[in-house]
Coordinates of C-alpha atoms in Angstrom, one line a residue:
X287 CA 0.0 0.0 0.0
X288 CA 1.1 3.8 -1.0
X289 CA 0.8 5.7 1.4
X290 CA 1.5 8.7 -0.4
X291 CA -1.9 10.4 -2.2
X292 CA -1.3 9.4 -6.2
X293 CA -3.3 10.9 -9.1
X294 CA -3.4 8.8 -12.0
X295 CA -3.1 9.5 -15.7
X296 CA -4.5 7.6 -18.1
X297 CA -3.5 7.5 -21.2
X298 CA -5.3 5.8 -24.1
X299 CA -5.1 7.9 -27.4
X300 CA -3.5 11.4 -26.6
X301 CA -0.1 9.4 -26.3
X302 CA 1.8 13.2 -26.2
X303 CA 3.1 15.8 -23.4
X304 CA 2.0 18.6 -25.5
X305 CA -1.4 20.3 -25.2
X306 CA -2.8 17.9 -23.3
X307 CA -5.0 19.3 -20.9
X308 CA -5.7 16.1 -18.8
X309 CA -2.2 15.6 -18.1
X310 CA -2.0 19.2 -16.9
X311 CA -4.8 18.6 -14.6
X312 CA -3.3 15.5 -13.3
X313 CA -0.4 18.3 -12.2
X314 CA -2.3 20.6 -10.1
X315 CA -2.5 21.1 -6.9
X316 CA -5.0 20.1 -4.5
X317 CA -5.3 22.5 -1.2
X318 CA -1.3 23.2 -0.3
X319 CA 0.1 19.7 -1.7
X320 CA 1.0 18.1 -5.1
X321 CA 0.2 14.4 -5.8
X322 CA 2.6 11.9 -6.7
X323 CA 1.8 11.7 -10.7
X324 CA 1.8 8.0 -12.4
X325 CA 1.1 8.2 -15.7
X326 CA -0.4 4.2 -16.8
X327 CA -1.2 3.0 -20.3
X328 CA -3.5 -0.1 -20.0
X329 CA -2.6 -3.5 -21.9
X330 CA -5.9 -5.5 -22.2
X331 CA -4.8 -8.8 -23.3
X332 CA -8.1 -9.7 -24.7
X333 CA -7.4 -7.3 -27.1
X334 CA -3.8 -8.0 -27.9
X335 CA -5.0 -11.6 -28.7
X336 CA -8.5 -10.9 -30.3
X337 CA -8.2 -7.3 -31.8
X338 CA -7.9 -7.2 -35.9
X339 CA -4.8 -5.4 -35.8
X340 CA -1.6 -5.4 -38.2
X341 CA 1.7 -5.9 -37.3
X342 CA 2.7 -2.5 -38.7
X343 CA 0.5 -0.4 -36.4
X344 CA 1.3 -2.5 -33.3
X345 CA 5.0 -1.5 -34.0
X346 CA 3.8 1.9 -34.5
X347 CA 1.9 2.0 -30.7
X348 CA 4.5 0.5 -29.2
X349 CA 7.0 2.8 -30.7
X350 CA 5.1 5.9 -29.4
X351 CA 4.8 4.1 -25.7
X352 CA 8.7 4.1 -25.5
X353 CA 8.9 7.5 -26.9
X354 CA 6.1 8.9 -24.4
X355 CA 8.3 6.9 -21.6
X356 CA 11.0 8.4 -22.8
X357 CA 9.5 12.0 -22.4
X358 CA 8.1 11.7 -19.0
X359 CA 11.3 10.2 -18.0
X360 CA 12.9 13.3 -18.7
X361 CA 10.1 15.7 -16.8
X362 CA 10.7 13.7 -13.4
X363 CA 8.1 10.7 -14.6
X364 CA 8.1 7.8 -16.4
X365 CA 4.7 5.0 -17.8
X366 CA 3.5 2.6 -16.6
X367 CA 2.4 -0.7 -18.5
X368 CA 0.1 -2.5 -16.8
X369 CA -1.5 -5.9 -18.7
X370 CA -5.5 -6.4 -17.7
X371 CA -8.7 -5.1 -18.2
X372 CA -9.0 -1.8 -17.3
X373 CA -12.5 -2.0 -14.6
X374 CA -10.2 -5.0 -12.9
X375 CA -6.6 -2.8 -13.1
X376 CA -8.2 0.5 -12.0
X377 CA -10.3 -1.5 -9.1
X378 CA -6.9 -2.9 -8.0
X379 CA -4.5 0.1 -8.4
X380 CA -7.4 2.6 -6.5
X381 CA -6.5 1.1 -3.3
X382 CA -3.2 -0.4 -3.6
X383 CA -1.2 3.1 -4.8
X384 CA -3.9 5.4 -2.7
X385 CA -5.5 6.7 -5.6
X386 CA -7.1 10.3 -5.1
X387 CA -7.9 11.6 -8.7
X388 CA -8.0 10.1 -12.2
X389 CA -7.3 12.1 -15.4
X390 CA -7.6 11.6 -18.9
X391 CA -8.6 12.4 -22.6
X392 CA -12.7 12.5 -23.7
X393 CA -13.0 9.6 -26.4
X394 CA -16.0 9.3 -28.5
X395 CA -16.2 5.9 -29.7
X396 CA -19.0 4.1 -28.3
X397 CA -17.1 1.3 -26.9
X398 CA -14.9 3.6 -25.3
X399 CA -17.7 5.8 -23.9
X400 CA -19.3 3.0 -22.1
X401 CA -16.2 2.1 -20.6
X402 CA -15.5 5.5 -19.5
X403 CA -18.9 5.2 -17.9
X404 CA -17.9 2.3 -16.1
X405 CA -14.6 3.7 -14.8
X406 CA -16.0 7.0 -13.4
X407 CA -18.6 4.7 -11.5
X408 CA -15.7 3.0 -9.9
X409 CA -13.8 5.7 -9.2
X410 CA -16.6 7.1 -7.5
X411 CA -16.7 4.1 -5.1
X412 CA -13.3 4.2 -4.2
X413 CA -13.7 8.0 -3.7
X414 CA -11.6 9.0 -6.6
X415 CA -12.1 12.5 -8.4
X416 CA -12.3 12.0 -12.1
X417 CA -11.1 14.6 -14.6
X418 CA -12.1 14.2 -18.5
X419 CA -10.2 17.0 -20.8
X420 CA -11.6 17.7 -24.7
X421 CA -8.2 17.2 -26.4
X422 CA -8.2 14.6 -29.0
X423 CA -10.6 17.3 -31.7
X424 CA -10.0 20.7 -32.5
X425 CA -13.4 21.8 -31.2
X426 CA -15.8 20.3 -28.3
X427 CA -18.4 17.9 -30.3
X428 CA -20.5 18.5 -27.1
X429 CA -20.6 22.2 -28.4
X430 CA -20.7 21.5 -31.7
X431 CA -24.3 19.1 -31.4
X432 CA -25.9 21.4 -29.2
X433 CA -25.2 24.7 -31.7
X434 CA -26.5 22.8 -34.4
X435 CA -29.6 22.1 -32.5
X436 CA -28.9 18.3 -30.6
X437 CA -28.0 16.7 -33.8
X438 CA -25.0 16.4 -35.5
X439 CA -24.3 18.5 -39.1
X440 CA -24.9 15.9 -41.7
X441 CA -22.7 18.0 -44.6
X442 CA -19.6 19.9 -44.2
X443 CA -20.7 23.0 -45.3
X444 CA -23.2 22.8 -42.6
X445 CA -20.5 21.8 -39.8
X446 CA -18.0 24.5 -41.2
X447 CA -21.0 27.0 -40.2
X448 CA -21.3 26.0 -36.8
X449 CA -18.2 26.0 -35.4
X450 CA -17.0 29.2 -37.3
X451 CA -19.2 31.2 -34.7
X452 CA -17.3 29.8 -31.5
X453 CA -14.1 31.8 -33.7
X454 CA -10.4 30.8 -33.4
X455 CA -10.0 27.7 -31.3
X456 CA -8.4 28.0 -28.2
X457 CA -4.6 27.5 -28.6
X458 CA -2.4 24.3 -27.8
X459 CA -1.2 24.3 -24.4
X460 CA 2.9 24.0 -23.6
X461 CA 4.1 20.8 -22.6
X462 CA 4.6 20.7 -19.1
X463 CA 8.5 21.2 -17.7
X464 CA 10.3 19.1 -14.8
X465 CA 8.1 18.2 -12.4
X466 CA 7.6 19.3 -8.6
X467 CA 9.7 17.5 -6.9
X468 CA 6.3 16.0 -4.7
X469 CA 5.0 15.0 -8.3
X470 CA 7.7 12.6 -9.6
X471 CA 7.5 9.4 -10.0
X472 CA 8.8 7.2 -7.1
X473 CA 7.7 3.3 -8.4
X474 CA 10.6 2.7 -10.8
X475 CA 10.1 -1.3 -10.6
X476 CA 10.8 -3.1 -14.5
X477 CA 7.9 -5.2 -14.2
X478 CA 6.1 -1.7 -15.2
X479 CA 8.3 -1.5 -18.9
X480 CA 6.9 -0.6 -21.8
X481 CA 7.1 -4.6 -23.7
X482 CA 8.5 -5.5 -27.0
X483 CA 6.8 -5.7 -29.9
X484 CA 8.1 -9.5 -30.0
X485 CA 6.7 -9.7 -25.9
X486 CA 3.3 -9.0 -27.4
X487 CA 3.0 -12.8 -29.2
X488 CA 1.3 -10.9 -32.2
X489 CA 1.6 -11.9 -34.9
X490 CA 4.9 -10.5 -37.1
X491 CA 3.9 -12.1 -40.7
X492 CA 4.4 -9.1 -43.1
X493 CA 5.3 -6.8 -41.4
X494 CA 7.0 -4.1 -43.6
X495 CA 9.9 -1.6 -43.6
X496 CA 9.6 1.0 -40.9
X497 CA 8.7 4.2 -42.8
X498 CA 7.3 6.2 -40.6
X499 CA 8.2 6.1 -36.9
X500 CA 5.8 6.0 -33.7
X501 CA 5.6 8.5 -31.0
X502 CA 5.3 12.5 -30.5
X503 CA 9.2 13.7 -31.2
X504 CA 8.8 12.1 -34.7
X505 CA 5.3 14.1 -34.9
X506 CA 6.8 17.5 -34.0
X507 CA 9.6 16.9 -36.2
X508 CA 7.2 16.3 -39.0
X509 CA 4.8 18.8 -38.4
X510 CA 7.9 21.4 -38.3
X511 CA 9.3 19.9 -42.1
X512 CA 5.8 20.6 -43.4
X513 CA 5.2 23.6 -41.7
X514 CA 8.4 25.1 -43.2
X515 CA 8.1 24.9 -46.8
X516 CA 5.6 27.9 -46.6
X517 CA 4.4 28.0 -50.4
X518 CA 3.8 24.3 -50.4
X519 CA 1.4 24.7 -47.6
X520 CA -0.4 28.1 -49.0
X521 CA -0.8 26.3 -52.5
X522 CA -1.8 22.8 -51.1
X523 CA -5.0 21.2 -52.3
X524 CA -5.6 17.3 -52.0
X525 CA -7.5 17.0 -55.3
X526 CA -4.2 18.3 -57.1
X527 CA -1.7 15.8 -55.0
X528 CA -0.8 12.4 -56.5
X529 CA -2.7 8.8 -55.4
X530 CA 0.5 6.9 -56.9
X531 CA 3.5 8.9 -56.2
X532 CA 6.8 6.7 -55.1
X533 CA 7.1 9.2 -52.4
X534 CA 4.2 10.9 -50.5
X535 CA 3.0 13.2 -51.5
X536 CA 1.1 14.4 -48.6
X537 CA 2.4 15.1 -45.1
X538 CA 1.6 11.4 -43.3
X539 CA 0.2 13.0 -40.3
X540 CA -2.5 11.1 -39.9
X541 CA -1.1 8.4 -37.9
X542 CA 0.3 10.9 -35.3
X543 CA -2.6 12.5 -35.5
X544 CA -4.9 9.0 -34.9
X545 CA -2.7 8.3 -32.1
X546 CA -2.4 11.6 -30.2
X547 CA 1.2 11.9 -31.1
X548 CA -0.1 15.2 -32.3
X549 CA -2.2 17.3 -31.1
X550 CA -4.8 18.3 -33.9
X551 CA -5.2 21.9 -32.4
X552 CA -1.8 22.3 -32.3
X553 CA -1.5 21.4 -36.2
X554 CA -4.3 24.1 -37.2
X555 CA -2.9 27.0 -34.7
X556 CA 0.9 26.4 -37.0
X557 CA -1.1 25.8 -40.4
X558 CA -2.9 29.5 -39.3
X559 CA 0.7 30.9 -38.6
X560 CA 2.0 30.1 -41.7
X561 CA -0.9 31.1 -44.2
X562 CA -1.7 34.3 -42.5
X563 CA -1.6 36.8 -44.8
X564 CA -0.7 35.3 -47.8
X565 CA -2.7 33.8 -50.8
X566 CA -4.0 30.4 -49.7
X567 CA -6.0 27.2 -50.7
X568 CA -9.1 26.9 -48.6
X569 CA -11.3 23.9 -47.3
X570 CA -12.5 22.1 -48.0
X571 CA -8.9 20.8 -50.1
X572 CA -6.7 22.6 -48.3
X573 CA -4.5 21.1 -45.0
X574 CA -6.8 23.0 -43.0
X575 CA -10.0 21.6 -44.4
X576 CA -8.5 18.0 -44.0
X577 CA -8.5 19.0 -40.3
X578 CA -12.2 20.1 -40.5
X579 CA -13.0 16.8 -42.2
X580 CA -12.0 14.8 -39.5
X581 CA -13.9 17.1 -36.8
X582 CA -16.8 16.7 -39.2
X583 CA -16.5 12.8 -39.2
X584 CA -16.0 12.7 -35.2
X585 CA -19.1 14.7 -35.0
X586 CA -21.2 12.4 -36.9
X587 CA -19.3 9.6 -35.3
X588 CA -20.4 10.7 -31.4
X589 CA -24.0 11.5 -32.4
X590 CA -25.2 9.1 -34.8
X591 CA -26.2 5.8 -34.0
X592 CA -24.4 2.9 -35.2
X593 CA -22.5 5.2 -37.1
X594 CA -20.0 2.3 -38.3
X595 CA -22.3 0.0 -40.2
X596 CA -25.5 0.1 -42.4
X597 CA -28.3 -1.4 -40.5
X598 CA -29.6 0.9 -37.6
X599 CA -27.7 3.5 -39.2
X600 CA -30.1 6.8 -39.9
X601 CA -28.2 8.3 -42.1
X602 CA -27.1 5.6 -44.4
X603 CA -28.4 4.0 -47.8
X604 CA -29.7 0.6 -47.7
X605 CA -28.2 -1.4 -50.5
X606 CA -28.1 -5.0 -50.8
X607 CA -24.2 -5.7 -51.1
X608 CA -23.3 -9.1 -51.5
X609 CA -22.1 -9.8 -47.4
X610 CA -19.7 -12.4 -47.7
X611 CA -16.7 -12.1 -45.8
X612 CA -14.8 -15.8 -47.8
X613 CA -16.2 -14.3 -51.2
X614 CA -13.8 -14.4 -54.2
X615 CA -13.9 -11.0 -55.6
X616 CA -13.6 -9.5 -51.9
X617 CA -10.3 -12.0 -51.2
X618 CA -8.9 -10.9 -54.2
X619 CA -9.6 -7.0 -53.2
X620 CA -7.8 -7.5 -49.8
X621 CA -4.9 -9.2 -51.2
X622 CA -4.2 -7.2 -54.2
X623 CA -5.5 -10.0 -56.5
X624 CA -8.0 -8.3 -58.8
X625 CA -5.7 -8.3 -61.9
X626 CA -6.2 -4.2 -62.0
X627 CA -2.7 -3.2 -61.0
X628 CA -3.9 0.0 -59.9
X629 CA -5.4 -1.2 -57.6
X630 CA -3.5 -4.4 -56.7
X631 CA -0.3 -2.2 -56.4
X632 CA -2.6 0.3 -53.7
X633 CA -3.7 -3.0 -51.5
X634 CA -0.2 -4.2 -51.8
X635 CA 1.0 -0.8 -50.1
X636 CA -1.2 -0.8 -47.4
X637 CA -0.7 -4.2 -46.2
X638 CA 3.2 -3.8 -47.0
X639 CA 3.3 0.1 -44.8
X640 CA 0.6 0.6 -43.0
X641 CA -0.7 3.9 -45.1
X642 CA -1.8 4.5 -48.8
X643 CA -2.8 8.1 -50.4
X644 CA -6.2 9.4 -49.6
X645 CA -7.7 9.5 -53.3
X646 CA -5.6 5.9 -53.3
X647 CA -8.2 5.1 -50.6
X648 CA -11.3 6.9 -52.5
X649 CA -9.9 4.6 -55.6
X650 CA -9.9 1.4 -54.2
X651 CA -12.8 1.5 -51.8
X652 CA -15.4 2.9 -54.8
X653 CA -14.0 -0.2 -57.0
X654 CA -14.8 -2.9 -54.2
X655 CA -18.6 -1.4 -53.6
X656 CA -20.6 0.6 -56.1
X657 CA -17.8 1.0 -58.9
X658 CA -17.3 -3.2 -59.5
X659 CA -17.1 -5.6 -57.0
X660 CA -20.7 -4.7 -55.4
X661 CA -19.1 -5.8 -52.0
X662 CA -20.1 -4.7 -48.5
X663 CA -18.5 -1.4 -47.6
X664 CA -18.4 -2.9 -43.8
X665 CA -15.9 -5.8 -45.0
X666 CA -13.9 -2.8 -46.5
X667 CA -14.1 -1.1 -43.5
X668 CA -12.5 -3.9 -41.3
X669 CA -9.8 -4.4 -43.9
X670 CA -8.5 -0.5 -43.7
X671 CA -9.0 -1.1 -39.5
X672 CA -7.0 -3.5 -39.5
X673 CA -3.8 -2.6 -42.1
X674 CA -3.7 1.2 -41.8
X675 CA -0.8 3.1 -39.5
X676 CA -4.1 5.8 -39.2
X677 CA -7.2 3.8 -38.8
X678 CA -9.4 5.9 -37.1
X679 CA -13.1 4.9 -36.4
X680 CA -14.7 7.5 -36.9
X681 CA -13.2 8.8 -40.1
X682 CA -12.6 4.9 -41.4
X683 CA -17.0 4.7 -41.3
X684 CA -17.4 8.0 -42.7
X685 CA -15.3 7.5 -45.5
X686 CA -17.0 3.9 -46.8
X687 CA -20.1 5.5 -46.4
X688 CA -19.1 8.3 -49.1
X689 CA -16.8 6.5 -50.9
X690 CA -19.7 3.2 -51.4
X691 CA -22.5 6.3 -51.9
X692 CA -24.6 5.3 -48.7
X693 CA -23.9 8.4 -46.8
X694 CA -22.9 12.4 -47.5
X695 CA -22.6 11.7 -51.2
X696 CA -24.9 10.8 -53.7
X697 CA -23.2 11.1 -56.8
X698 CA -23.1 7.6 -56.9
X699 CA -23.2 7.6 -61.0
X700 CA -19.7 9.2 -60.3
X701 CA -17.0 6.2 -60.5
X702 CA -13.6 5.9 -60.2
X703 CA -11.8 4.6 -63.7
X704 CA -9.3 1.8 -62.2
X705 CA -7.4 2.6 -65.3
X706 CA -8.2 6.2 -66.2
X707 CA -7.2 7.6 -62.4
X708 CA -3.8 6.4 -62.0
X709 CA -2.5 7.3 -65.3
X710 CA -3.5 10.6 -64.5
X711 CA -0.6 11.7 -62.3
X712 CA 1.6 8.1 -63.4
X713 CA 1.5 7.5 -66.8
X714 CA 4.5 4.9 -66.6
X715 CA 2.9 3.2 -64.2
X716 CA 6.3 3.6 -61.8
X717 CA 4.2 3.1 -59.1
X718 CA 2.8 -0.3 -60.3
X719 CA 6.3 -1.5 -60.9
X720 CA 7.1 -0.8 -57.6
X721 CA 4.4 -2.7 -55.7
X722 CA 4.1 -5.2 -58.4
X723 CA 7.9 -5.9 -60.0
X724 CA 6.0 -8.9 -61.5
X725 CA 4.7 -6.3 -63.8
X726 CA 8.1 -4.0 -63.9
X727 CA 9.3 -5.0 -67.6
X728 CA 5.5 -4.1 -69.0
X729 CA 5.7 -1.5 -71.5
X730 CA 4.0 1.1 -70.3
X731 CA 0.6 1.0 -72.9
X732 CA -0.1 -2.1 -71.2
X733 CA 0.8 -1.3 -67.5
X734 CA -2.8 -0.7 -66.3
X735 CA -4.2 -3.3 -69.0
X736 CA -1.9 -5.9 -68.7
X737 CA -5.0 -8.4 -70.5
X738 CA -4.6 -6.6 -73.7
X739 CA -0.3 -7.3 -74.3
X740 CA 0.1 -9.6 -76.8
X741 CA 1.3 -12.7 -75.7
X742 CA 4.5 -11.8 -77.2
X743 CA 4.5 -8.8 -74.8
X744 CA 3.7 -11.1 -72.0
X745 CA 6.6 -13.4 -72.8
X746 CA 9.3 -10.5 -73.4
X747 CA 8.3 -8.9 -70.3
X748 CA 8.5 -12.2 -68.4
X749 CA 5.1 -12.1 -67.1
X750 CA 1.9 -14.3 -68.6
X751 CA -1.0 -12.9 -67.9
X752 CA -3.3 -15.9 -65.5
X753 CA -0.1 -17.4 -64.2
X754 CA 2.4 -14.8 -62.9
X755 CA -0.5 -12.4 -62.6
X756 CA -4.0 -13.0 -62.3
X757 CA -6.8 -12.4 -65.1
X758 CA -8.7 -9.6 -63.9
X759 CA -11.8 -10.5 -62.0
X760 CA -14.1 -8.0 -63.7
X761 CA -14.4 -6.1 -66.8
X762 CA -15.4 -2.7 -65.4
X763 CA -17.1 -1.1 -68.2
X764 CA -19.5 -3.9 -68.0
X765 CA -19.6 -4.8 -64.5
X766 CA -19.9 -0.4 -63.9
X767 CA -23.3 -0.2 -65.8
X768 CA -24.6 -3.4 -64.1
X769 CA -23.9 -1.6 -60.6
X770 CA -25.1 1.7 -61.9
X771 CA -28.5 0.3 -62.2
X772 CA -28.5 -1.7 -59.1
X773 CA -27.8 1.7 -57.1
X774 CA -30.6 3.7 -59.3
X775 CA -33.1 1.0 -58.1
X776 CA -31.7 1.1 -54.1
X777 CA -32.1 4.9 -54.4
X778 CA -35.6 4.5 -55.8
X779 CA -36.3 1.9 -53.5
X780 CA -38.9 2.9 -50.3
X781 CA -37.0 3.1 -47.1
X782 CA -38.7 1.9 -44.1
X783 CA -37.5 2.2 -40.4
X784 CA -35.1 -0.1 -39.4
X785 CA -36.4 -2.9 -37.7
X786 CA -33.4 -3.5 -35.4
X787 CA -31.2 -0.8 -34.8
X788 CA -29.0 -3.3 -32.5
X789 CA -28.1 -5.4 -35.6
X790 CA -24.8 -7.2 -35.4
X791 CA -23.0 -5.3 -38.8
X792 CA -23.8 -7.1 -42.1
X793 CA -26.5 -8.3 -41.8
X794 CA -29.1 -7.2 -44.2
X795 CA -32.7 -5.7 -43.0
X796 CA -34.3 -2.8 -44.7
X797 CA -33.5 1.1 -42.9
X798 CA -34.0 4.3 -43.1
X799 CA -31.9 7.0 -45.0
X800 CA -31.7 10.5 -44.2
X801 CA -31.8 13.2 -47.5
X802 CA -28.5 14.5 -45.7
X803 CA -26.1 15.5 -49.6
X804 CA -23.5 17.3 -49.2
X805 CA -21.2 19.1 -52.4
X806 CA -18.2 16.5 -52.0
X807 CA -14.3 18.5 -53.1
X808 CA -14.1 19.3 -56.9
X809 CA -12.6 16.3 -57.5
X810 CA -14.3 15.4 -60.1
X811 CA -11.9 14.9 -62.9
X812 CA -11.0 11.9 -60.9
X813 CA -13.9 10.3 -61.8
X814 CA -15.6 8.8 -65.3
X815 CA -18.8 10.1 -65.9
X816 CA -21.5 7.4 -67.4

């Protein structure tokens, strides 16, 4: 037993020192005296053994714990790892290290609510004062439903409106310095280490090159190369960056950003220093609209029900998707199998790094639902949850949803050309070569067609078409108009109340859709009009 008063912080996602109000709060004092601070980061190993996670992200969490220990280290602190679920770890660590207050960041996924529930009821049993802190979003969702009346904004331009009457947000908050000396850590024991990725028993099958490195000093670092090259960031625009580049060419911040590394507020306060003044892009393509996106998406995602699958969702289309988790053209889809190499060479990425290009994403995704394949948007939605560095709830749903036509865009007669939209910004198909060398000798007329090389081709180049590469799976002019149709007749069809709203995910019962468009980025000379 501690005899010592200990307030704990816990972090989950917020895995920084920097503007991170909960931490701070943790810090203060209470009457004349300081609390010992241990900061813990909870290990269930349910979910080490059960979650759908990729080798390539676990190395990226566990890179970020041993740069976070690393930081509080230096402040007079250190983390703790502790393995169990967190009702039993916080019921046992309340009374063994005389626990008197409990910190940490507001989280808006709905399994994380519940157990935030659950822990404050504890807490409040054991006597502990709990402390939640808005930190993860720019803006206060809270604040942002009830402007918009007690519902979320169902179109950007809509949520752009609200929150530009609360003004400027607030700015990021300073790290804290070395701490009180009544604050630092004490408990130094190993058994409290931050693991190895190897300790974890996960599973290391293809796992890739490390390309972009966990934790909060690589996300400063980052943030301050981007934010330097000042006419890059006034004349940004995602529509005008490139799906297929060898290198990216967009500023990877997402992961940071998914993970806390980096504080989002933070990111738009610097983005607002450097444009000020000058000529500038604006949202909803520019880097400060890509912020706004994601507080639009964490909006809908704290407010609408079942926001992360079709049934019991209001605001999503009901279409009848074939459902089938072992079905050929989705197995294909995952593992870069289609016989399109623009879109083979895009799966092959993300399961070989752990992030692909955003249009990359909008590419693939609209060719696995409504563009050819006519699969689940859910099933892609597990895939991306499971292989990217950033895979972020919220967003990841809110995305399928606009990229498969059931929710915020309606365009649906708008598709993706798997040939047409790489050889936009890639007409040599370098980027196929690289992710696919099978296909590296290909001349480049046939790089995104490899079916219509002459045989002779195929031979010089080393590479038969339906034995070192697959036949493609689908011929999407055809296969297009077919699904064109089929999502003319689910628009037209009626659309009755949802009979279950506490459906497991894909499983198909009528619902109800909301008339909720919204005018989607002029992007659309990405797409092939029909």
């Amino acid at each position: 037993m501690n005899n010592k008063p200990v307030v704990i912080h816990w972090f989950r996602k917020g895995l920084r020192l920097h503007d991170n109000p909960a931490l701070l709060k943790a810090l203060e004092k209470v009457g004349e005296s300081y609390y010992e601070l241990r900061p813990v980061f909870i290990l269930d190993p349910w979910f080490v053994k059960n979650a759908k996670v990729g080798p390539n992200r676990w190395r990226f969490l566990i890179q970020s714990l041993e740069d976070l220990d690393s930081s509080l280290k230096k402040i007079g602190s250190r983390l703790f790892l502790i393995k169990g679920k967190p009702t039993d770890t916080f019921k046992k660590l309340f009374k063994e290290w005389n626990v008197k207050k409990l910190t940490f960041e507001i989280d808006i996924e709905p399994y994380a609510k519940a157990r935030d529930e659950e822990i404050k009821k504890l807490a409040e049993s054991h006597s502990v004062t709990v402390v939640a802190q808005v930190s993860h979003t720019i803006y206060d969702l809270e604040r942002v439903f009830k402007a918009n009346g007690n519902k979320a904004p169902l179109t950007y331009v809509k949520f752009q409106s609200v929150v530009a009457k609360f003004g400027m947000p607030e700015k990021a908050l300073s790290a804290p310095g070395v701490l009180p000396k009544q604050c630092q850590t004490l408990l130094l024991s190993d058994k409290y280490n931050v693991p190895l990725l190897e300790d974890l028993q996960v599973d290391l099958t293809g796992i890739g090159k490390e390309l972009y490195h966990g934790g909060e000093t690589e996300a400063l670092a980052r943030l301050e190369k981007y934010m330097s090259q000042q006419d890059w960031v006034c004349k940004f625009s995602k529509p005008d960056t490139s799906p297929n580049s060898i290198e990216p060419s967009t500023t990877v911040l997402s992961p940071y950003l998914k993970f806390g590394c980096l504080s989002s507020r933070l990111m738009y306060h610097r983005l607002h220093n450097v444009i000020d003044g000058r000529k500038h892009t604006s949202p909803p393509t520019s880097l400060t609209g890509q912020l706004l996106w994601r507080e639009f998406y964490y909006t809908c995602g704290a407010y609408i029900p079942n926001f992360d699958r079709m049934i019991g969702n209001p605001v999503c289309k009901q279409i009848p998707w074939k459902i089938d988790p072992e079905d050929e053209h989705f197995v294909a889809w995952k593992n870069g199998r289609t016989g399109h190499p623009f879109i083979d060479a895009i799966m092959i990425q993300l399961r070989n790094e752990g992030w692909i290009h955003h249009l990359a994403r909008h590419a693939v995704a609209c060719f696995l639902t409504r563009g050819d394949l006519w699969v689940t948007w859910e099933l892609g939605q597990q895939v991306f949850e499971e292989l990217l560095l950033d895979a972020d709830w919220a967003l990841n749903a809110g995305n399928w949803m606009w990229l498969s036509a059931s929710a915020f865009f309606h365009s649906y007669f708008r598709v993706y050309s798997p040939i047409a939209f790489g050889k936009k910004t890639d007409k040599h198909g370098d980027y196929i070569k690289k992710y696919l060398p099978v296909l590296k000798k290909f001349p480049s007329e046939y790089i995104y067609e490899p079916w219509k090389a002459p045989l002779s081709v195929q031979q010089a180049a080393g590479c038969i078409i339906g034995k070192d590469y697959p036949k493609r799976i689908v011929d999407h002019d055809i296969v297009m108009k077919e699904n064109l149709a089929k999502m003319k007749q689910a628009y037209q069809a009626k659309q009755e109340a949802p009979e279950n709203a506490e459906s497991e995910p894909i499983k198909r019962k009528k619902g109800d859709s909301s008339k909720s468009p919204v005018s989607p980025p002029k992007i659309t000379k990405f797409f092939k009009k029909n």
